[in-house]
Short mmCIF file of C-alpha atoms in Angstrom, two decimals:
data_model
loop_
_atom_site.label_atom_id
_atom_site.label_comp_id
_atom_site.label_asym_id
_atom_site.label_seq_id
_atom_site.Cartn_x
_atom_site.Cartn_y
_atom_site.Cartn_z
CA MET T 1 4.42 -8.00 -20.80
CA THR T 2 3.46 -7.06 -17.88
CA ILE T 3 4.54 -8.42 -14.08
CA LYS T 4 1.37 -7.76 -12.42
CA HIS T 5 1.03 -10.87 -10.67
CA LYS T 6 3.30 -12.95 -12.10
CA ALA T 7 5.34 -13.16 -9.18
CA PHE T 8 5.49 -13.44 -5.30
CA ILE T 9 7.34 -12.11 -2.27
CA ALA T 10 7.93 -15.08 -0.40
CA GLY T 11 10.63 -14.68 1.48
CA ALA T 12 12.06 -11.18 3.70
CA PHE T 13 15.00 -10.93 6.47
CA GLU T 14 16.54 -7.80 7.54
CA HIS T 15 20.20 -8.34 9.28
CA PRO T 16 19.65 -7.91 13.11
CA THR T 17 23.08 -6.31 13.58
CA ARG T 18 23.71 -2.27 13.28
CA LYS T 19 27.08 -2.92 13.95
CA ALA T 20 29.48 -6.15 13.02
CA PRO T 21 33.42 -5.22 13.40
CA ASP T 22 33.34 -8.63 13.49
CA LYS T 23 31.79 -10.03 10.60
CA SER T 24 32.96 -10.03 6.33
CA VAL T 25 30.43 -8.12 3.24
CA ALA T 26 30.32 -11.38 2.21
CA GLN T 27 29.20 -12.81 5.26
CA LEU T 28 26.60 -10.27 5.72
CA HIS T 29 25.25 -11.03 2.42
CA ALA T 30 25.09 -14.55 3.35
CA GLU T 31 23.26 -14.71 6.97
CA SER T 32 20.67 -12.30 5.28
CA ALA T 33 20.14 -14.71 2.68
CA ARG T 34 20.17 -17.90 5.11
CA GLY T 35 17.32 -15.41 7.17
CA ALA T 36 15.54 -15.09 3.62
CA LEU T 37 15.26 -19.04 2.66
CA LEU T 38 14.48 -20.09 6.39
CA ASP T 39 11.82 -17.02 6.38
CA ALA T 40 10.35 -18.58 3.05
CA GLY T 41 10.91 -22.22 3.84
CA LEU T 42 13.47 -22.48 1.43
CA SER T 43 17.59 -23.36 0.87
CA PHE T 44 20.41 -22.77 -0.57
CA SER T 45 19.39 -25.37 -3.08
CA ASP T 46 16.43 -24.18 -4.02
CA VAL T 47 17.62 -20.85 -5.61
CA ASP T 48 17.97 -20.47 -9.49
CA GLY T 49 18.20 -16.80 -9.38
CA TYR T 50 20.46 -14.49 -7.75
CA PHE T 51 20.41 -10.49 -7.92
CA CYS T 52 22.66 -8.43 -6.04
CA ALA T 53 24.41 -4.64 -6.57
CA GLY T 54 27.56 -3.34 -6.23
CA ASP T 55 28.01 -3.60 -2.64
CA ALA T 56 28.70 -7.41 -2.97
CA PRO T 57 31.88 -7.84 -2.44
CA GLY T 58 34.79 -8.53 -5.67
CA LEU T 59 32.98 -9.95 -9.03
CA GLY T 60 29.63 -9.07 -7.24
CA ALA T 61 27.02 -12.14 -8.39
CA LEU T 62 29.84 -14.10 -9.25
CA ASN T 63 31.48 -14.54 -5.85
CA MET T 64 28.34 -14.32 -3.58
CA ILE T 65 27.27 -17.43 -5.92
CA ASP T 66 29.64 -19.67 -4.95
CA TYR T 67 30.68 -17.98 -2.07
CA MET T 68 26.75 -18.93 -1.09
CA GLY T 69 27.12 -22.76 -3.04
CA ILE T 70 24.41 -21.64 -5.53
CA ARG T 71 23.53 -23.10 -8.87
CA ALA T 72 21.80 -19.94 -10.86
CA ARG T 73 21.15 -19.70 -14.24
CA HIS T 74 19.40 -16.05 -13.87
CA ILE T 75 22.09 -13.19 -12.89
CA ASP T 76 21.92 -9.79 -12.34
CA SER T 77 23.94 -6.90 -10.87
CA THR T 78 22.29 -4.19 -11.60
CA ASP T 79 23.55 -0.90 -9.72
CA THR T 80 21.76 2.47 -9.23
CA GLY T 81 22.64 2.53 -5.66
CA GLY T 82 19.79 2.70 -2.79
CA SER T 83 17.29 2.17 -5.60
CA SER T 84 18.64 -1.35 -7.07
CA TYR T 85 16.40 -3.95 -4.48
CA LEU T 86 13.93 -2.36 -5.56
CA ILE T 87 14.67 -3.21 -9.38
CA HIS T 88 16.04 -6.52 -8.82
CA VAL T 89 12.79 -7.07 -7.38
CA SER T 90 11.38 -6.34 -10.92
CA HIS T 91 13.64 -7.29 -12.52
CA ALA T 92 12.95 -10.99 -10.39
CA ALA T 93 9.60 -10.62 -11.53
CA GLN T 94 10.13 -10.08 -14.80
CA ALA T 95 12.59 -13.26 -15.30
CA ILE T 96 10.27 -15.35 -13.33
CA ALA T 97 7.17 -14.49 -15.98
CA ALA T 98 9.87 -15.40 -18.71
CA GLY T 99 10.55 -18.65 -17.20
CA LYS T 100 14.23 -17.60 -16.76
CA CYS T 101 14.47 -19.13 -12.97
CA ASN T 102 11.90 -19.88 -10.40
CA ILE T 103 13.07 -19.21 -7.63
CA ALA T 104 15.45 -15.47 -7.00
CA LEU T 105 17.61 -14.07 -4.34
CA ILE T 106 18.75 -10.27 -3.31
CA THR T 107 20.43 -9.46 -1.22
CA LEU T 108 22.21 -6.48 0.39
CA ALA T 109 24.68 -6.08 3.07
CA GLY T 110 27.30 -3.52 4.22
CA ARG T 111 30.06 -2.23 6.55
CA PRO T 112 29.64 1.95 6.06
CA ARG T 113 29.33 2.21 10.42
CA SER T 114 32.65 -0.61 11.31
CA GLU T 115 34.72 1.06 8.23
CA GLY T 116 33.94 4.76 8.93
CA SER T 117 32.23 5.59 5.87
CA SER T 118 29.18 8.29 6.82
CA GLY T 119 29.26 10.56 3.24
CA THR T 120 30.71 13.57 4.62
CA ALA T 121 32.92 13.43 2.24
CA ALA T 122 33.31 13.26 -1.55
CA ARG T 123 32.77 10.40 -3.03
CA ASN T 124 35.17 8.55 -6.04
CA TYR T 125 33.67 6.76 -8.42
CA GLY T 126 36.74 6.95 -10.27
CA PRO T 127 37.46 8.15 -13.60
CA THR T 128 33.64 9.29 -14.44
CA PRO T 129 32.45 11.24 -16.58
CA ASP T 130 31.38 14.12 -14.48
CA SER T 131 34.24 13.47 -12.36
CA SER T 132 36.76 16.13 -13.75
CA TYR T 133 33.53 18.35 -13.59
CA GLU T 134 32.49 17.97 -10.14
CA ALA T 135 35.18 16.60 -8.17
CA ALA T 136 36.90 19.87 -7.79
CA TYR T 137 33.35 21.11 -6.13
CA GLY T 138 33.34 18.47 -3.36
CA MET T 139 30.16 17.30 -3.52
CA ALA T 140 29.21 15.32 -0.82
CA THR T 141 26.39 12.95 -0.52
CA THR T 142 25.08 15.69 2.34
CA ASN T 143 25.62 19.39 0.63
CA GLY T 144 23.89 17.49 -2.41
CA TYR T 145 20.96 16.56 -0.20
CA GLY T 146 21.35 19.95 1.02
CA MET T 147 21.61 22.45 -1.63
CA VAL T 148 17.78 20.38 -2.81
CA ALA T 149 16.76 21.35 0.60
CA MET T 150 17.59 24.88 0.17
CA ARG T 151 15.63 25.19 -2.96
CA HIS T 152 12.41 23.61 -2.00
CA MET T 153 12.40 25.74 0.57
CA HIS T 154 13.43 28.84 -1.83
CA GLU T 155 10.95 28.21 -4.31
CA PHE T 156 7.47 26.39 -2.33
CA GLY T 157 7.96 27.94 1.34
CA THR T 158 8.91 25.20 3.04
CA THR T 159 10.43 25.12 6.55
CA SER T 160 12.96 23.55 8.96
CA GLU T 161 10.02 22.76 11.09
CA GLN T 162 8.29 20.74 8.04
CA LEU T 163 11.30 18.75 7.52
CA ALA T 164 11.31 18.09 10.82
CA TRP T 165 8.13 15.96 11.03
CA VAL T 166 9.70 13.47 8.83
CA LYS T 167 12.21 12.43 11.45
CA VAL T 168 9.65 12.93 14.16
CA ALA T 169 7.32 10.31 12.64
CA ALA T 170 9.67 7.54 11.64
CA SER T 171 10.99 7.93 15.85
CA HIS T 172 7.53 7.15 16.75
CA HIS T 173 7.83 4.19 14.79
CA ALA T 174 11.19 3.62 15.70
CA GLN T 175 10.40 3.21 19.22
CA HIS T 176 9.00 0.02 18.82
CA ASN T 177 11.66 -1.98 17.26
CA PRO T 178 14.24 -3.56 19.49
CA HIS T 179 17.30 -3.42 16.49
CA ALA T 180 16.41 0.32 15.66
CA MET T 181 19.85 2.04 15.55
CA LEU T 182 17.66 4.81 17.45
CA ARG T 183 14.54 4.13 19.48
CA ASP T 184 14.45 7.95 21.47
CA VAL T 185 10.87 9.62 20.21
CA VAL T 186 12.41 13.08 19.47
CA THR T 187 9.98 16.37 18.80
CA VAL T 188 10.72 19.04 16.24
CA LYS T 189 13.01 21.41 18.33
CA ASP T 190 14.92 18.37 19.18
CA VAL T 191 15.17 18.12 15.35
CA LEU T 192 16.30 21.78 14.56
CA ASP T 193 18.62 22.09 17.88
CA SER T 194 20.65 19.30 16.87
CA PRO T 195 24.23 20.57 15.31
CA VAL T 196 23.34 21.93 11.28
CA VAL T 197 25.20 19.17 8.89
CA ALA T 198 24.43 20.75 5.87
CA ASP T 199 22.27 24.02 5.99
CA PRO T 200 19.55 23.46 6.08
CA LEU T 201 19.79 19.60 7.35
CA HIS T 202 20.39 19.64 11.01
CA ARG T 203 22.49 16.26 11.89
CA MET T 204 18.36 14.62 12.93
CA ASP T 205 17.43 15.55 9.45
CA CYS T 206 20.20 12.43 8.21
CA CYS T 207 20.08 8.65 8.40
CA VAL T 208 21.98 6.62 10.47
CA VAL T 209 24.57 5.05 9.45
CA SER T 210 24.83 1.26 9.85
CA ASP T 211 25.53 -2.05 9.56
CA GLY T 212 24.17 -4.71 8.06
CA GLY T 213 22.02 -6.03 5.07
CA GLY T 214 18.88 -7.99 3.83
CA ALA T 215 17.48 -10.26 1.71
CA LEU T 216 14.23 -11.33 0.00
CA ILE T 217 13.33 -14.22 -1.53
CA VAL T 218 10.50 -13.81 -5.09
CA THR T 219 9.03 -16.94 -6.33
CA ARG T 220 6.31 -18.68 -9.38
CA PRO T 221 3.46 -17.43 -7.79
CA GLU T 222 2.59 -21.58 -6.81
CA ILE T 223 5.83 -21.87 -4.95
CA ALA T 224 4.51 -19.22 -2.66
CA ARG T 225 1.05 -19.71 -1.77
CA SER T 226 2.28 -23.37 -1.52
CA LEU T 227 5.05 -22.12 1.17
CA ALA T 228 2.95 -19.40 2.61
CA ALA T 229 -0.13 -21.85 2.98
CA ALA T 230 2.58 -24.49 5.56
CA ARG T 231 3.14 -21.27 7.21
CA ASN T 232 -0.63 -20.05 7.77
CA ARG T 233 0.55 -16.84 5.66
CA ALA T 234 -0.84 -14.07 3.39
CA VAL T 235 1.25 -13.91 0.47
CA VAL T 236 2.81 -11.20 -0.61
CA ALA T 237 1.84 -10.34 -5.05
CA ILE T 238 3.96 -7.89 -7.10
CA ARG T 239 0.98 -5.73 -8.60
CA GLY T 240 3.51 -3.35 -10.54
CA ALA T 241 6.91 -1.73 -10.51
CA GLY T 242 8.75 1.38 -12.51
CA GLU T 243 12.19 1.91 -12.28
CA ALA T 244 13.70 5.47 -13.75
CA ASN T 245 17.27 7.91 -13.93
CA GLY T 246 17.40 11.25 -12.78
CA GLY T 247 19.83 13.66 -13.12
CA GLN T 248 19.58 16.06 -17.01
CA ARG T 249 18.41 13.98 -19.09
CA GLY T 250 19.64 16.29 -22.26
CA ARG T 251 18.68 19.25 -20.33
CA PRO T 252 19.47 21.70 -17.49
CA VAL T 253 18.82 19.72 -13.95
CA ASN T 254 16.01 20.37 -12.12
CA LEU T 255 16.32 20.00 -8.48
CA MET T 256 12.95 19.90 -7.73
CA GLU T 257 12.01 16.64 -9.62
CA CYS T 258 12.92 13.07 -9.19
CA GLY T 259 13.36 9.87 -11.05
CA ALA T 260 10.36 9.19 -8.74
CA ALA T 261 8.14 11.09 -11.47
CA ILE T 262 8.46 8.83 -13.91
CA ALA T 263 8.74 5.72 -11.89
CA GLY T 264 5.90 6.24 -9.63
CA PRO T 265 3.33 6.80 -12.48
CA LEU T 266 4.92 3.30 -14.18
CA ALA T 267 3.85 1.18 -11.60
CA PHE T 268 0.65 2.78 -10.41
CA GLU T 269 -0.10 2.42 -14.41
CA GLU T 270 0.78 -1.44 -13.97
CA ALA T 271 -0.60 -1.83 -10.85
CA GLY T 272 -3.77 0.01 -12.28
CA LEU T 273 -3.78 1.92 -8.90
CA LYS T 274 -3.63 5.39 -7.72
CA PRO T 275 -1.49 7.12 -4.92
CA SER T 276 -4.81 7.48 -2.75
CA ASP T 277 -5.56 4.18 -2.44
CA ILE T 278 -2.24 3.08 -0.58
CA GLN T 279 -2.27 1.95 2.72
CA TYR T 280 0.70 2.10 3.78
CA ALA T 281 4.52 3.26 2.12
CA SER T 282 7.65 2.45 2.97
CA ILE T 283 9.28 6.31 1.08
CA TYR T 284 13.33 6.00 0.78
CA ASP T 285 14.56 8.61 3.76
CA SER T 286 18.29 9.37 3.71
CA PHE T 287 17.41 12.72 4.70
CA THR T 288 13.88 14.46 5.49
CA ILE T 289 14.05 16.40 2.43
CA THR T 290 14.33 12.72 0.67
CA VAL T 291 11.08 12.15 1.44
CA ILE T 292 9.24 14.85 1.04
CA MET T 293 11.31 14.68 -2.94
CA GLN T 294 8.97 11.28 -3.24
CA LEU T 295 5.13 12.18 -1.80
CA GLU T 296 5.05 14.66 -3.86
CA ASP T 297 6.15 13.06 -7.45
CA LEU T 298 5.14 9.90 -6.25
CA GLY T 299 1.19 11.98 -6.59
CA PHE T 300 1.12 11.56 -2.72
CA CYS T 301 0.46 15.31 -2.57
CA LYS T 302 1.18 18.49 -4.93
CA LYS T 303 4.28 19.42 -6.17
CA GLY T 304 5.63 22.16 -3.17
CA GLU T 305 2.79 20.73 -0.88
CA GLY T 306 5.22 17.92 0.20
CA GLY T 307 6.24 20.55 3.59
CA ARG T 308 2.62 20.48 5.02
CA PHE T 309 1.78 17.08 3.72
CA VAL T 310 4.34 15.91 6.55
CA ALA T 311 3.61 18.12 9.26
CA ASP T 312 1.66 17.50 12.72
CA GLY T 313 2.44 13.47 12.38
CA ASN T 314 0.72 13.03 9.20
CA LEU T 315 3.17 10.20 8.67
CA ILE T 316 2.56 8.13 12.36
CA SER T 317 0.55 5.80 11.84
CA GLY T 318 -2.61 5.21 13.64
CA VAL T 319 -2.67 9.42 13.91
CA GLY T 320 -1.88 10.60 10.49
CA LYS T 321 -3.38 9.90 6.35
CA LEU T 322 -0.03 7.59 5.09
CA PRO T 323 1.61 5.43 7.92
CA PHE T 324 4.94 5.23 6.67
CA ASN T 325 8.49 3.61 7.10
CA THR T 326 7.22 2.02 10.26
CA ASP T 327 10.70 0.27 11.03
CA GLY T 328 12.00 3.55 12.41
CA GLY T 329 13.41 3.95 8.07
CA GLY T 330 16.68 5.20 7.12
CA LEU T 331 16.52 7.99 9.79
CA CYS T 332 16.31 6.16 12.98
CA ASN T 333 16.48 2.03 12.27
CA ASN T 334 18.76 0.98 9.18
CA HIS T 335 20.37 1.93 6.13
CA PRO T 336 22.60 -1.23 5.48
CA ALA T 337 25.77 -0.87 3.75
CA ASN T 338 24.51 3.49 2.64
CA ARG T 339 22.21 1.86 0.57
CA GLY T 340 18.14 1.24 2.55
CA GLY T 341 16.45 0.37 -0.51
CA ILE T 342 15.93 -3.65 0.27
CA THR T 343 14.45 -2.44 3.78
CA LYS T 344 11.84 -0.27 2.59
CA VAL T 345 10.48 -3.63 0.51
CA ILE T 346 10.83 -5.59 3.70
CA GLU T 347 8.56 -3.40 5.90
CA ALA T 348 6.27 -3.55 2.96
CA VAL T 349 6.11 -6.91 3.25
CA ARG T 350 5.63 -7.66 6.94
CA GLN T 351 2.59 -4.63 7.18
CA LEU T 352 1.33 -6.75 4.12
CA ARG T 353 1.72 -10.13 6.03
CA GLY T 354 0.38 -8.25 9.07
CA GLU T 355 3.44 -9.05 10.98
CA ALA T 356 4.92 -5.16 11.96
CA HIS T 357 4.87 -4.31 15.35
CA PRO T 358 1.29 -4.39 17.16
CA ALA T 359 1.88 -0.49 17.78
CA VAL T 360 2.21 0.42 13.93
CA GLN T 361 0.43 -2.83 12.04
CA VAL T 362 -1.77 -0.83 9.62
CA LYS T 363 -5.48 -2.17 9.87
CA ASN T 364 -5.94 -4.72 7.61
CA CYS T 365 -3.39 -3.25 4.98
CA GLN T 366 -3.97 -4.99 1.81
CA LEU T 367 -1.64 -2.40 -0.53
CA ALA T 368 1.71 -0.50 0.01
CA LEU T 369 4.20 0.76 -2.00
CA ALA T 370 7.87 0.55 -1.99
CA SER T 371 9.81 3.80 -3.29
CA GLY T 372 13.57 4.14 -3.56
CA ILE T 373 16.71 6.49 -4.42
CA GLY T 374 20.01 5.74 -5.01
CA GLY T 375 22.77 8.02 -5.32
CA GLN T 376 23.06 11.61 -5.48
CA LEU T 377 19.80 13.49 -5.29
CA GLY T 378 21.51 16.52 -6.48
CA ALA T 379 22.61 15.43 -9.60
CA ARG T 380 22.07 12.15 -10.97
CA HIS T 381 20.14 9.41 -9.78
CA GLY T 382 18.19 5.98 -9.66
CA ALA T 383 14.30 5.27 -8.73
CA ALA T 384 12.21 2.25 -8.27
CA ALA T 385 8.83 2.26 -7.41
CA LEU T 386 7.11 -1.15 -5.97
CA ILE T 387 3.37 -1.68 -5.42
CA LEU T 388 2.15 -4.56 -3.16
CA GLU T 389 -0.70 -6.51 -2.69
CA ARG T 390 -1.74 -9.04 0.18
CA MET T 391 -3.43 -11.90 -1.62
#
């Protein structure tokens, strides 16, 4: 069963806070949900499907449904890290197409900035199958991605200057976002002069650590059209989706391939499109290398050519061939709960509605892609791709 045009995104909201010492995680979820519902023209009583991931407190969906007063007949708590929320959009569309719900709410929220969780220490996920083999070596988020970047440089001649161009492009966009954590435009030299965090990655190659959250509303097409008509707003259809895991998959780890190599082609096949059709791309940017890896594996350029593809402003809206992360992305704007996937969908929705900042709005934007990575790119991770269309 295809989900092509079977469900639309009717509401999107990004929580404006970037530090919330006075709010609970549950409160941030609820405030984000309320924002997305108001954006759509709906209320909590209209929701009959709820989707969340491991950032939701307590028993996740069960606690949040009770906290927000939702009466859901369909629940999904899939957790693939930062890619979860793109998968939730796909799963919500599947549930709607199957008649399991009509109006689905997806939320993300967290407080890593207030709680001091930066990703520079080894993660402890408890007694996972791999923990006894990896924990002893102190695999942390930063050094895992640094390992991937170093391998990319070794195999393809990618340079630190090329990586830096991803941050430069994000900063050019963030200057127009009043909520962005980092609004100063930076240069390649600025990135290279920032301290090395995990060789070859510099501090400016790394995403921000922020509190906050976001939410999305996915509905049946006729509901979305009715709501959009009341606001004289374009509707955003889900045209294709793909999801995958990245890691060993029964063979030695290939550091130069991420799950987007599977998720992307699945999404393009369902949508009946190819990468050259995409006018705007929201690419998960936990680190600059994360962007280059996805651009290659999604098919925007050949493997090994990502460094050259992003250089010289090619990702800057109004300048380059492929505008990306026009809100400033995780590198400059927001990476709530250390899981930035939902913000990728939110900015894609803004672009398709024509509601991005005028300085970065892509002219006549009809087709957008959102790509997410969750977990550890240097080990095992989740990946998801969405292709969205203005209708």
